[in-house]
Every structure is written in structure tokens, then in C-alpha cells.
Short mmCIF file of C-alpha atoms and ligand atoms in Angstrom, two decimals:
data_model
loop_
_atom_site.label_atom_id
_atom_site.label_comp_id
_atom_site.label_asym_id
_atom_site.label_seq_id
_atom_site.Cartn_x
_atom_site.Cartn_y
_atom_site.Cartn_z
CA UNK A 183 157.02 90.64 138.79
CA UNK A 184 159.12 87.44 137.78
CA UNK A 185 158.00 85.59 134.93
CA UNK A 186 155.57 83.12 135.22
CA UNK A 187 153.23 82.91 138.66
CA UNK A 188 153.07 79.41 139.50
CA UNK A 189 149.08 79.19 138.76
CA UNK A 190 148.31 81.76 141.00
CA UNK A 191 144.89 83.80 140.03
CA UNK A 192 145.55 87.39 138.73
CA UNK A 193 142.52 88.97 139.42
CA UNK A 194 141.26 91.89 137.08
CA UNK A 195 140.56 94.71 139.37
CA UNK A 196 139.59 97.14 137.15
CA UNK A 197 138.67 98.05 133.19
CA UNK A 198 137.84 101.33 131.35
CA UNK A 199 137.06 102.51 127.78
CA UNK A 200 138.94 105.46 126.38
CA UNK A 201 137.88 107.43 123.58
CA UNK A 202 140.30 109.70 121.99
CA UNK A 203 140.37 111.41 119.08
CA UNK A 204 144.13 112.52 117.87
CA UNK A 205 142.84 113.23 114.42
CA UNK A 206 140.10 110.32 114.05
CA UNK A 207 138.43 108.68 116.42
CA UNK A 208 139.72 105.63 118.78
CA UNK A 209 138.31 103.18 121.76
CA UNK A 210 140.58 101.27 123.76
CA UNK A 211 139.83 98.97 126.52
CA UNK A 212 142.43 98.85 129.65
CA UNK A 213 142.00 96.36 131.82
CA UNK A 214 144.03 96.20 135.48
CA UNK A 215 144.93 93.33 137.61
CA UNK A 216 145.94 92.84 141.10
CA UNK A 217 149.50 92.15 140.37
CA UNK A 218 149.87 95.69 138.95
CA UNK A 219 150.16 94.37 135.41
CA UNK A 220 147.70 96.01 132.04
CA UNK A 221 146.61 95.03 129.27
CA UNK A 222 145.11 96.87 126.26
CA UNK A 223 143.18 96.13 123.43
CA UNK A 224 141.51 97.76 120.53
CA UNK A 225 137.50 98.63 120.49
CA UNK A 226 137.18 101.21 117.22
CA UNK A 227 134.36 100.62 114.85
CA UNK A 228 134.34 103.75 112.36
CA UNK A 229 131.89 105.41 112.32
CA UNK A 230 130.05 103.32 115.23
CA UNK A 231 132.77 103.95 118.17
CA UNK A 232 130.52 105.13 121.08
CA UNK A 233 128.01 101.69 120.66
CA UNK A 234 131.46 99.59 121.38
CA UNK A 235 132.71 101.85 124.39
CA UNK A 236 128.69 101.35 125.74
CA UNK A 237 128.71 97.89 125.25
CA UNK A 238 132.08 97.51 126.98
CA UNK A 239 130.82 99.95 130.35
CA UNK A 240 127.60 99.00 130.75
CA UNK A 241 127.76 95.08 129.36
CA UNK A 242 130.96 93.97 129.12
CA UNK A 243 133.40 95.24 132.23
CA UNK A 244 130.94 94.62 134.98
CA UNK A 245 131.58 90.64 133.74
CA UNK A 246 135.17 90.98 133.78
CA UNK A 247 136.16 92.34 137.82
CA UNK A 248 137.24 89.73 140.11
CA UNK A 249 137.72 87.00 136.92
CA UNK A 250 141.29 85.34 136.86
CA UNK A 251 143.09 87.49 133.81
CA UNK A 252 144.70 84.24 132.57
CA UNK A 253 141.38 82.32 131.60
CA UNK A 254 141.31 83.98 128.68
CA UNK A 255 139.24 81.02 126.60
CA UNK A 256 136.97 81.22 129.56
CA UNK A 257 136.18 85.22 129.74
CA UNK A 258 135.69 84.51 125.54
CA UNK A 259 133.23 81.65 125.94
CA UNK A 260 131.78 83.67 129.02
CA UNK A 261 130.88 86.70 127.05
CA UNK A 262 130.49 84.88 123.39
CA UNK A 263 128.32 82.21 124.23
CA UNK A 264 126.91 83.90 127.98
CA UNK A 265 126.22 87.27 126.03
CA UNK A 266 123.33 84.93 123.87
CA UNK A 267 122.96 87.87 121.40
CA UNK A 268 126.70 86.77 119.82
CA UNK A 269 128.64 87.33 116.49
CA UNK A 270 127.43 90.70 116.02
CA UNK A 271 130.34 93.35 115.11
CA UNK A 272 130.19 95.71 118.02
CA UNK A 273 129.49 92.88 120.52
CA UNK A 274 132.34 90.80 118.77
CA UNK A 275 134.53 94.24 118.78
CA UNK A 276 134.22 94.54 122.74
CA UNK A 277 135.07 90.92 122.38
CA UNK A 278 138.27 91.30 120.86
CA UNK A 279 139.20 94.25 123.02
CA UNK A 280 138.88 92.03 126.07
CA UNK A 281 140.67 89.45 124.20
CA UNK A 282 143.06 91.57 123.05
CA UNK A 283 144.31 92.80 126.35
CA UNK A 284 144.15 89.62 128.38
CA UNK A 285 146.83 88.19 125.66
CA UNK A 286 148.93 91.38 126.21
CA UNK A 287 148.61 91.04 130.18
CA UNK A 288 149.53 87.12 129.87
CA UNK A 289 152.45 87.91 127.68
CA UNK A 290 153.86 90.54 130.03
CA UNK A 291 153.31 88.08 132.99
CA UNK A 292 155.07 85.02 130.89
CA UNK A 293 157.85 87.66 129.71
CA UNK A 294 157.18 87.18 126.61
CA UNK A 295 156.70 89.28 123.00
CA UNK A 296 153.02 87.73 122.33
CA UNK A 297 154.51 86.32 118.71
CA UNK A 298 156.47 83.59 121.11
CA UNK A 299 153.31 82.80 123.12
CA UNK A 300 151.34 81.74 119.73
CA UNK A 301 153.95 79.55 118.77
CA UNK A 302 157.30 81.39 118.10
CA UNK A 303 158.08 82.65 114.76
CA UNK A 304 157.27 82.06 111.60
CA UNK A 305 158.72 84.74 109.63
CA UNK A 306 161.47 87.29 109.99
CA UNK A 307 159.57 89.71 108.72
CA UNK A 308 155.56 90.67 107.79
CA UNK A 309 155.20 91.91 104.25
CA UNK A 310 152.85 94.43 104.25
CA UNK A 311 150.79 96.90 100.99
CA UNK A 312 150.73 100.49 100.96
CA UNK A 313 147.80 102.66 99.49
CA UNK A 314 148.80 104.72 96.33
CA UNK A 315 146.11 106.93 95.83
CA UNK A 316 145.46 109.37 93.32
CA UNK A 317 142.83 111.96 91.65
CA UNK A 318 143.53 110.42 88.56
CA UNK A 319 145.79 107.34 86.94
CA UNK A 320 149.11 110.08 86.54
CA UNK A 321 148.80 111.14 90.37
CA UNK A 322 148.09 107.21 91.43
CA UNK A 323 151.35 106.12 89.22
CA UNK A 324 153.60 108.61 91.08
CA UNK A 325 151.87 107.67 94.24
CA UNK A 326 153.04 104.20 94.01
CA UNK A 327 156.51 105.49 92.62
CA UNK A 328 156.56 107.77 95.80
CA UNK A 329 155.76 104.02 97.79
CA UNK A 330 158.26 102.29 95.91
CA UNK A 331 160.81 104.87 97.31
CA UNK A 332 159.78 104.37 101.15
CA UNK A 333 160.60 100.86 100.34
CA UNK A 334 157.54 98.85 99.49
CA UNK A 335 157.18 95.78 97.95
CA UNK A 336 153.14 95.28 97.66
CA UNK A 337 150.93 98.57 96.80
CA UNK A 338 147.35 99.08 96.68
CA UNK A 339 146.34 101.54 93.83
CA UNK A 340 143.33 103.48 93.44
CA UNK A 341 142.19 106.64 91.60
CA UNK A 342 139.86 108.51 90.61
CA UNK A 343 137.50 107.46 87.93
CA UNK A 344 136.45 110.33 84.89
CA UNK A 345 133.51 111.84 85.42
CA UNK A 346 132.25 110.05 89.46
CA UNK A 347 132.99 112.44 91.81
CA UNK A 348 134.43 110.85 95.48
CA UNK A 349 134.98 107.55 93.72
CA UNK A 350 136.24 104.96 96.80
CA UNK A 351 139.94 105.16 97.67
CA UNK A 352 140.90 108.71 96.40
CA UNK A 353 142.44 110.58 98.79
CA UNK A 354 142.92 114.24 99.73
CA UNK A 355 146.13 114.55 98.68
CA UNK A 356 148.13 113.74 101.52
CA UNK A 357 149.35 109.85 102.67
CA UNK A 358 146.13 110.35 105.55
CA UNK A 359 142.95 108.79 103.40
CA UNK A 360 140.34 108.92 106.05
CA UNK A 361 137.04 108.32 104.48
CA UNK A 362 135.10 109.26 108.08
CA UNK A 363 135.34 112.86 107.60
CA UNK A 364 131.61 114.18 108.93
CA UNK A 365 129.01 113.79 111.16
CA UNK A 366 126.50 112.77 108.77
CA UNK A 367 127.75 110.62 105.74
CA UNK A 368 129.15 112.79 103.00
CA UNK A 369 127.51 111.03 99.34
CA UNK A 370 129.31 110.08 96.85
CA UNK A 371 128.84 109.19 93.64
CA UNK A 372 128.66 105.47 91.87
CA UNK A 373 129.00 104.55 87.99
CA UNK A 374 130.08 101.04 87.38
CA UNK A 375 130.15 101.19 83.70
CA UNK A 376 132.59 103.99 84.11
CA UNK A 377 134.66 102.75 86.27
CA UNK A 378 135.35 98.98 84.44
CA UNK A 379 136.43 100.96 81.88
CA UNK A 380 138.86 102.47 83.72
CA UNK A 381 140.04 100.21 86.59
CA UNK A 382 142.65 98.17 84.11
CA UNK A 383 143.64 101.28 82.15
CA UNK A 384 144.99 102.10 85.88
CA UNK A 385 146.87 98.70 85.85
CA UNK A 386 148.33 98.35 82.23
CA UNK A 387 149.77 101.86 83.45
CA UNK A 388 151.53 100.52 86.59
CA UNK A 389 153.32 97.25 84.61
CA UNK A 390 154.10 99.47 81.93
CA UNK A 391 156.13 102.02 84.31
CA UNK A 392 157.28 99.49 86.73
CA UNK A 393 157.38 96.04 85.45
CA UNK A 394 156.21 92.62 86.39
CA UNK A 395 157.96 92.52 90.26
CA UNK A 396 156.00 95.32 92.31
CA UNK A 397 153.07 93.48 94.21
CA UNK A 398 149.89 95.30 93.08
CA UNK A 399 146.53 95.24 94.72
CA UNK A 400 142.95 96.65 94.23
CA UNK A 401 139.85 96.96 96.58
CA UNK A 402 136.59 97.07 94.57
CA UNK A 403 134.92 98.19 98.29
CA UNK A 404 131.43 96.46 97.52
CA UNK A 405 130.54 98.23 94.04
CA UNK A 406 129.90 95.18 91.80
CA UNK A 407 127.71 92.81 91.22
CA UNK A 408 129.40 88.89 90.89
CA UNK A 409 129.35 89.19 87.37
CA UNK A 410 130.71 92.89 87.13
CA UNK A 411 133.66 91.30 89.33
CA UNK A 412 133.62 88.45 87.40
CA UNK A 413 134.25 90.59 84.08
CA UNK A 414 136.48 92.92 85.99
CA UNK A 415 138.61 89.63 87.52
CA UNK A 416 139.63 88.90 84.18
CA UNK A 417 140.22 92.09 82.26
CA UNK A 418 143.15 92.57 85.64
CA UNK A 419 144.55 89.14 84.46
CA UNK A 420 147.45 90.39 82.45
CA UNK A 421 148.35 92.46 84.91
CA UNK A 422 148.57 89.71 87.65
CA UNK A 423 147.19 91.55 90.53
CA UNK A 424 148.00 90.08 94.08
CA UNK A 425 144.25 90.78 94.99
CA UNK A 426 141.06 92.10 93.86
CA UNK A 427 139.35 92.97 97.31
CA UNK A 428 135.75 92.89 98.23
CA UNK A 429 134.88 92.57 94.66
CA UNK A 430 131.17 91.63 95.59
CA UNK A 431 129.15 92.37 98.95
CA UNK A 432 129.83 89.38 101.03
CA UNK A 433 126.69 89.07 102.93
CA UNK A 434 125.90 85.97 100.10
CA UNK A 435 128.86 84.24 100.63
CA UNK A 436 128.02 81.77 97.51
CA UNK A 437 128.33 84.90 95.26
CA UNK A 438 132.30 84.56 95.03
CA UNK A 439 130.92 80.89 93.46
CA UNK A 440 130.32 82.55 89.98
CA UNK A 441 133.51 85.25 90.24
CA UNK A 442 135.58 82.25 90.90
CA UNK A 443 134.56 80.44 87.71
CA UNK A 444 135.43 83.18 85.46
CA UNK A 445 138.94 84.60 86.85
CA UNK A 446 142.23 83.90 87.89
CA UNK A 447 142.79 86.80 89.30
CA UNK A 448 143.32 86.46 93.36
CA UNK A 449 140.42 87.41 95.52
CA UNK A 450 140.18 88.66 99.15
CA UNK A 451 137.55 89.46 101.28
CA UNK A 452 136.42 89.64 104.88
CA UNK A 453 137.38 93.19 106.58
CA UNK A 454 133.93 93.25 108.01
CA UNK A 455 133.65 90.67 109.30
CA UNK A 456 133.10 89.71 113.04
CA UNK A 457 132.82 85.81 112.84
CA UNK A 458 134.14 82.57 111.89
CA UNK A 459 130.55 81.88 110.35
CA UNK A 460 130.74 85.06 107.87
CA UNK A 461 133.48 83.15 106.00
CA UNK A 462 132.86 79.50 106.86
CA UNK A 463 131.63 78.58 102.87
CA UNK A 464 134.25 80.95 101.26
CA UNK A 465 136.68 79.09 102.52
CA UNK A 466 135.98 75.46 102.75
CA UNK A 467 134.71 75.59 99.09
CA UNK A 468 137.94 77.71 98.35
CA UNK A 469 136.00 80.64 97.28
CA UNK A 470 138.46 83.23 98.30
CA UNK A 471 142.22 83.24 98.48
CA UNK A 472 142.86 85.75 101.20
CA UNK A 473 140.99 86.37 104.37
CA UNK A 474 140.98 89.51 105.37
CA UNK A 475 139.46 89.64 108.86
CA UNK A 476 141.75 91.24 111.95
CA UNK A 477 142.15 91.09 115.27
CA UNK A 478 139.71 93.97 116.52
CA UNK A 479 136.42 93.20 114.31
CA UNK A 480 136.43 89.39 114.74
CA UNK A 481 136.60 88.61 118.31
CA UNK A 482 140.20 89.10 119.00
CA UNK A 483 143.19 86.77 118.50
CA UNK A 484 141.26 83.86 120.40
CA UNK A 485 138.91 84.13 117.39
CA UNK A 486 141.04 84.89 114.42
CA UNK A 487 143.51 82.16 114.69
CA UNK A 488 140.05 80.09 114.67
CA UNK A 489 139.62 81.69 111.53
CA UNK A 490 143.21 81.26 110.03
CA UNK A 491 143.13 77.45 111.36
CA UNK A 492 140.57 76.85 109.10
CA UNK A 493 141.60 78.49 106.17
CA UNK A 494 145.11 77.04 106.53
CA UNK A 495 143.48 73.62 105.90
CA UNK A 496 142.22 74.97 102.52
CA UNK A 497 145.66 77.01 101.59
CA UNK A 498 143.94 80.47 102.11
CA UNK A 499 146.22 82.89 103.31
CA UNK A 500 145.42 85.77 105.54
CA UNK A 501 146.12 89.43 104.49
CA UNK A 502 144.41 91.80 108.09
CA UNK A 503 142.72 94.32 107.61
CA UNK A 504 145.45 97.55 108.37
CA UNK A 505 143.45 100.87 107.38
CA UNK A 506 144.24 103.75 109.91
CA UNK A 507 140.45 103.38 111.73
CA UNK A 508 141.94 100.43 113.12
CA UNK A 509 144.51 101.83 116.25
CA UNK A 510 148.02 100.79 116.44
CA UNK A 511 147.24 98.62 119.44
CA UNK A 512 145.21 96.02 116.76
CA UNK A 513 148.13 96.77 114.34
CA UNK A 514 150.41 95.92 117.06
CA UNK A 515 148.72 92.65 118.17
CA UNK A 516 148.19 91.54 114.42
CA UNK A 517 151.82 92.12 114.13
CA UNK A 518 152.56 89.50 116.82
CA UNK A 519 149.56 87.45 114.87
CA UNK A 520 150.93 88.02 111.76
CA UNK A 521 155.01 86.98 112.97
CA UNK A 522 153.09 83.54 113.86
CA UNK A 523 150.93 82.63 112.06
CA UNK A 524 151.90 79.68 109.49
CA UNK A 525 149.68 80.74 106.55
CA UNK A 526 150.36 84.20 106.70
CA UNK A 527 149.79 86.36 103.04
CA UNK A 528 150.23 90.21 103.88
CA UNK A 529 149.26 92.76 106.31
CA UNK A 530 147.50 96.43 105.31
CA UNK A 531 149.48 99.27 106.18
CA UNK A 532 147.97 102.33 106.25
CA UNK A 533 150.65 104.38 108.17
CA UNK A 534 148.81 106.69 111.32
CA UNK A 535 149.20 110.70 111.93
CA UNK A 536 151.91 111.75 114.28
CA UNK A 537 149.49 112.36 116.63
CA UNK A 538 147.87 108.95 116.73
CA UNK A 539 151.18 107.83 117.02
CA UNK A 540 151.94 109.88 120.17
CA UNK A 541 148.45 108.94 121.92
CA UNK A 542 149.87 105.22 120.86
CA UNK A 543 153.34 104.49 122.22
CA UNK A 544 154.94 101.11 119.94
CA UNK A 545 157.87 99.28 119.40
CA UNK A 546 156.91 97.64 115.97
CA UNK A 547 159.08 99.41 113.26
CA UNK A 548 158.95 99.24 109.32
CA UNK A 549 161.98 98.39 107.37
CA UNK A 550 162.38 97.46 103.58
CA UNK A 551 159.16 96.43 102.94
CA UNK A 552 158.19 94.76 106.26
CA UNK A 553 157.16 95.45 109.61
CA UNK A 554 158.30 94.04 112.29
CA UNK A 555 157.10 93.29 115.83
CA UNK A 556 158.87 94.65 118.70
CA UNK A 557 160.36 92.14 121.69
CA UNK A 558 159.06 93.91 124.53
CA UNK A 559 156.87 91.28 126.66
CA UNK A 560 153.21 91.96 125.85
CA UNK A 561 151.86 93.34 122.03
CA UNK A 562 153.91 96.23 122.23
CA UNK A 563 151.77 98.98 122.59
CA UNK A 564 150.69 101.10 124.78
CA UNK A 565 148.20 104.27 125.61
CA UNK A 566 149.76 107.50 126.80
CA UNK A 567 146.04 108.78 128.55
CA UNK A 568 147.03 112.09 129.78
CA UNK A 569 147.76 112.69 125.64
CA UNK A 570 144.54 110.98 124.81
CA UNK A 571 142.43 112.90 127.02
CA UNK A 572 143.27 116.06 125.28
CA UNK A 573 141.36 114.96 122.36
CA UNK A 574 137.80 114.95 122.59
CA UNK A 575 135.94 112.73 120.69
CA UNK A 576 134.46 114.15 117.30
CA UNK A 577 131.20 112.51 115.78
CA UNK A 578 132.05 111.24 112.17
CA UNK A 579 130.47 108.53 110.05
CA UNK A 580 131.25 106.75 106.37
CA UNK A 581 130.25 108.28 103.28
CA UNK A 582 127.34 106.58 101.66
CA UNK A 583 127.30 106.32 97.50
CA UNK A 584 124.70 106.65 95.01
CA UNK A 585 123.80 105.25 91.42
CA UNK A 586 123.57 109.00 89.05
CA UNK A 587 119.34 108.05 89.41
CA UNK A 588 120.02 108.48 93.02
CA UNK A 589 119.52 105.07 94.33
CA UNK A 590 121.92 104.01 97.32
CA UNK A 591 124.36 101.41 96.20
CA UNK A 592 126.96 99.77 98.75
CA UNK A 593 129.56 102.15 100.05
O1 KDG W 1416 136.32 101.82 108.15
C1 KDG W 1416 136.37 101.57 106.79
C2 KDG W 1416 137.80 101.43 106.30
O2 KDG W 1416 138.55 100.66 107.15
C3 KDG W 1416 137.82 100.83 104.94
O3 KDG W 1416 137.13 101.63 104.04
C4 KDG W 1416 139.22 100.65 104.46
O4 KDG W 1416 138.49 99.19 102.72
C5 KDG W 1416 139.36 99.57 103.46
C6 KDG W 1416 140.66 98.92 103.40
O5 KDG W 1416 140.79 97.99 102.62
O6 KDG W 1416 141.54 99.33 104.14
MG1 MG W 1417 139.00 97.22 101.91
#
């Protein structure tokens, strides 16, 4: 159809979840209108995909046929404040599916890549970090030599830690790290005290090899308590790290009030979570510098430009979550996010299987360090089902770790 529609209602005629599994496990929501245009939008929650695709059958689409596809701050009021039990992550998951696809179907009527619907660029390109990951420090140094050869100019590092067997991060030595990898949780092992030892022998390693330039970064995943990251914050220091992520559990958000105190070193936080609210005191008392919420787990793009609104007033930057449970369809929206939005830091980029890829037609590319959003109207991506239907899905859930006494510690 021509762009634009002169106001004319474009009625959603249909919606369906699809769960496919081309190596891990994915839930996308396509929604239909009358004028024969689609939209899609990610629904994956590791570990916890077949709650989302239930909430979106037997809760969600029965809300959305015969609703105007262009009120999209309408359908997100509708189900956020008409669902009553709101802000939970596999409600606000279903959200940002729906979301999700109603921007893609209004870009593709307007035209339009969904970057110029936002607001038009920002940026010519969106910087993104790489995972280096390695058994021990040697492997994770010529991991992120391998990374600085593809071209990257910001890499997370990781490795193993002496002596704690399945320490976060490490992967099985392929580029791949997917930490769902059973149907009941695999356990791991936890040992803080080992691990502060050896978290900045890891980093004096990397600026010793190569230099002060490379943009490093380091996810803590949950493991310390505020005064472990506190401690751990500044023994990074000299290494200037761009981040230390999810240093502390963020469920007390005034526990980044005593890491702050003690360290210079950058922190980010926020992958899990769903709303506005989860982050509300970490960033108006400038708690955090990152945020790292994306477009699937906190209630679409509707929501997260909420989110980045308010942490623009406070100079927090955003840095979305980009780990290979989330599908290329949110990569491909945060892209378009990401191209916009004004106080943009950097976007994860955890590169997806071939066959992921396949199930997951896209027209964002990366190049020197950066992706890049594609120009076709819409976000760009789109689901080849006939593919996806070959792959059944397979039940798999998150490890869990333990303390060496056995007690469960945060995973
Ligand atoms: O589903 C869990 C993963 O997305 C998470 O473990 C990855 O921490 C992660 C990251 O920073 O990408
Ligand atoms: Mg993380």
C-alpha cells in the first residue's frame, strides 16, 4: 500500500505465537492486519518461554483482534494498566512483543526504517561489545585478540576462575555461550574470595597485551555483595573498565548507594528488568551509569524510551541487553532504538547460530565495530515460519550456583 493511510483504522485481524527452536529456544508474536501488512515482535524469556507464548494466546491476543494497529499507546495502556496484575516480566514480555510489532507494522505503513519514526538519527553507527570468553585468563586474552581481529572496539571478558568449576561467562569453546543448556538447571559452583582474587589479574593482563584504547567490560552476574563490588569496583580502577555489570542483585536498588561511594569504576545494571519502577532510584540518585534494560523484557519500545527519557535527564546512558536468548527481531528493533536514541552508550552483541539466523531473516549488518540498522520500512526483521516450524521446541532452563557448603547463591 502507499505510504501513509489518511487516518483510516487498520484493523488487526489476526495474532499468533511461534516457538522455534533453531539451536535455543525463541517466541515471536505476529500480528496481521486488514491491509495485508505484519508486524513482529520478540516474546523469549530463557528459560521461561512457554509462560510468555500462554500469556500471549490465552490473555493477550484475544484483546488485540478488531483494535486499530496504529493506537499503539492505547493497546499498551489497554493491556498495562487493563491487565491490573502489571510490571511483571512475562506479562511485560508479551507486552513488548505486542509493542514491538505494532511499531514494525506502523513503520511499514509510514514507509519508514523505524529509527526515522523515533526521531531520525542520531548516530551513524551503534557501537556495540563482544564476549571474550575463556577457560582461563590465556584462552580469554586470545579471545579478545581473536575480537579485536573481527573488528571490535568494546569487549566483554570473562574466564574461568582456579579452582570453581562453571564459573559465569565461560564458554564451551566456541563464539555460542548459551548458559540454558538442560531441562533442569545444571549447578554450578560459587567462591567469591576466589574469584576477587582473580577478576583484576584478568584485567592487568588485557592492558598489558593491548593497551589503554580497547573498550573493556565485565559482568559480575549477581555474585557479590555491595561491599564485595564495592572492593572489586576499585581494585578494576587502573584498568579503567567501561563497565562492571550487575555487580550486586538489584532487587534493593539503594544497594548501588554504598558501591557508588567507594569506586570510580562505571556501573551498569538492569537486564532483568521489566519496568520503569525497577530502576526509578538508580537513576534519579545517579546510582548507575548505564541502563541496561531492552526492548523485549521491559515492555517494548513504548516503555524503554520511558526508561531512557528519564535517565537522559540524569546523563545515564543506555547499553541493551544483546545476549543470543534475546532473537534478532529485539536486536533488530533495539537497533532502530539504539540509531535514535540521544543518550545512547553501547549495545551487547552476542552474534546468533546460522541457524537462528536463517529462522530470522535481517537487514542490520556489522561493520568495524558497529552495527548498523537496515533501511527497509519496518525493524527489519522478519520470521521465515516454514524454517521455524522444523524446530521443535526443547525444554531448557538457567544453571543455578552454589556456595562450596552448598547453599544457593544468585546465578
Ligand atoms: O538469559 C540470561 C542471559 O541473557 C544472561 O546470562 C546474559 O548476563 C548476560 C549478559 O550480560 O548478556
Ligand atoms: Mg549480564
Amino acid at each position: 500500500m502507499e505510504p501513509g493511510n489518511g487516518g483510516k483504522k487498520v484493523t488487526i485481524r489476526s495474532a499468533r505465537g511461534i516457538v522455534t527452536c533453531p539451536g535455543r529456544n525463541f517466541v515471536t508474536l505476529k500480528i496481521e492486519t486488514d491491509e495485508g501488512v505484519y508486524g513482529i515482535g520478540d516474546a523469549t524469556l530463557n528459560g521461561r518461554e512457554l509462560s510468555v507464548a500462554s500469556y500471549l494466546s490465552d490473555h493477550v491476543i484475544p484483546n488485540l483482534i478488531g483494535r486499530d494497529a496504529q493506537r499503539i499507546e492505547d493497546i499498551w495502556q489497554f493491556l498495562y494498566k487493563g491487565g491490573y496484575w502489571s510490571r511483571g516480566v512475562v506479562a511485560m514480555t508479551a507486552l513488548a512483543a505486542v509493542d514491538t510489532a505494532l511499531w514494525d507494522i506502523k513503520a511499514k505503513l509510514a514507509g519508514m526504517p523505524l529509527y526515522q519514526l523515533l526521531g531520525g538519527r542520531s548516530r551513524d553507527g551503534v557501537l556495540v561489545y563482544g564476549h571474550a570468553n575463556g577457560a582461563d585468563i590465556e584462552q580469554t586474552v586470545d579471545q579478545v585478540g581473536a575480537y579485536c581481529d573481527m573488528g571490535y572496539r568494546a569487549i566483554r571478558a570473562q574466564s574461568g576462575v582456579p579452582g570453581v568449576k562453571g564459573a559465569y561467562g565461560v564458554g564451551r569453546g566456541d563464539m555460542y555461550y548459551e548458559p540454558a543448556d538442560a531441562a533442569l538447571p545444571t549447578e554450578t559452583l560459587w567462591d567469591t574470595a576466589a574469584y576477587l582474587n582473580h577478576a583484576p589479574k584478568l584485567f592487568e593482563k588485557l592492558r598489558d597485551q593491548y593497551g589503554p584504547d580497547i573498550e573493556l567490560l565485565h559482568d559480575v552476574h549477581h555474585r557479590l555483595t555491595p561491599m564485595e563490588a564495592a572492593r572489586l569496583g576499585k581494585s578494576l580502577e587502573p584498568f579503567r573498565l567501561f563497565w562492571m555489570e550487575d555487580a550486586t542483585p538489584a532487587d534493593n536498588q539503594e544497594a548501588f548507594r554504598l558501591i557508588r561511594q567507594h569506586t570510580t569504576t562505571p556501573l551498569a545494571v538492569g537486564e532483568i528488568f521489566a519496568s520503569i519502577h525497577d530502576c526509578r532510584t538508580l537513576i534519579q540518585e545517579q546510582l548507575i551509569d548505564y541502563i541496561r534494560s531492552t526492548v523485549v523484557h521491559a515492555g517494548g519500545i513504548t516503555h524503554l524510551r520511558r526508561i531512557a527519557d528519564l535517565a537522559g535527564l540524569y546523563q545515564i546512558r543506555t547499553g541493551c541487553h544483546g545476549a543470543t536468548d534475546l532473537s534478532p527481531v529485539c536486536m533488530g528493533a533495539a537497533l532502530h532504538f539504539d540509531t535514535w536514541v540521544p543518550n545512547f552508550g553501547i549495545q551487547e552483541y552476542m552474534r546468533h547460530t546460522p541457524e537462528t539466523d536463517e529462522v530470522f531473516p535481517h537487514d542490520y549488518h556489522f561493520a568495524d565495530g558497529y552495527l548498523h540498522a537496515g533501511e527497509a520500512p519496518g525493524h527489519g526483521v522478519d520470521i521465515d515460519e516454514k524454517l521455524a516450524a522444523k524446530y521443535e521446541y526443547e525444554p531448557r532452563q538457567l544453571p543455578v550456583a552454589r556456595l562450596r557448603d552448598g547453599t544457593l547463591w544468585n546465578w
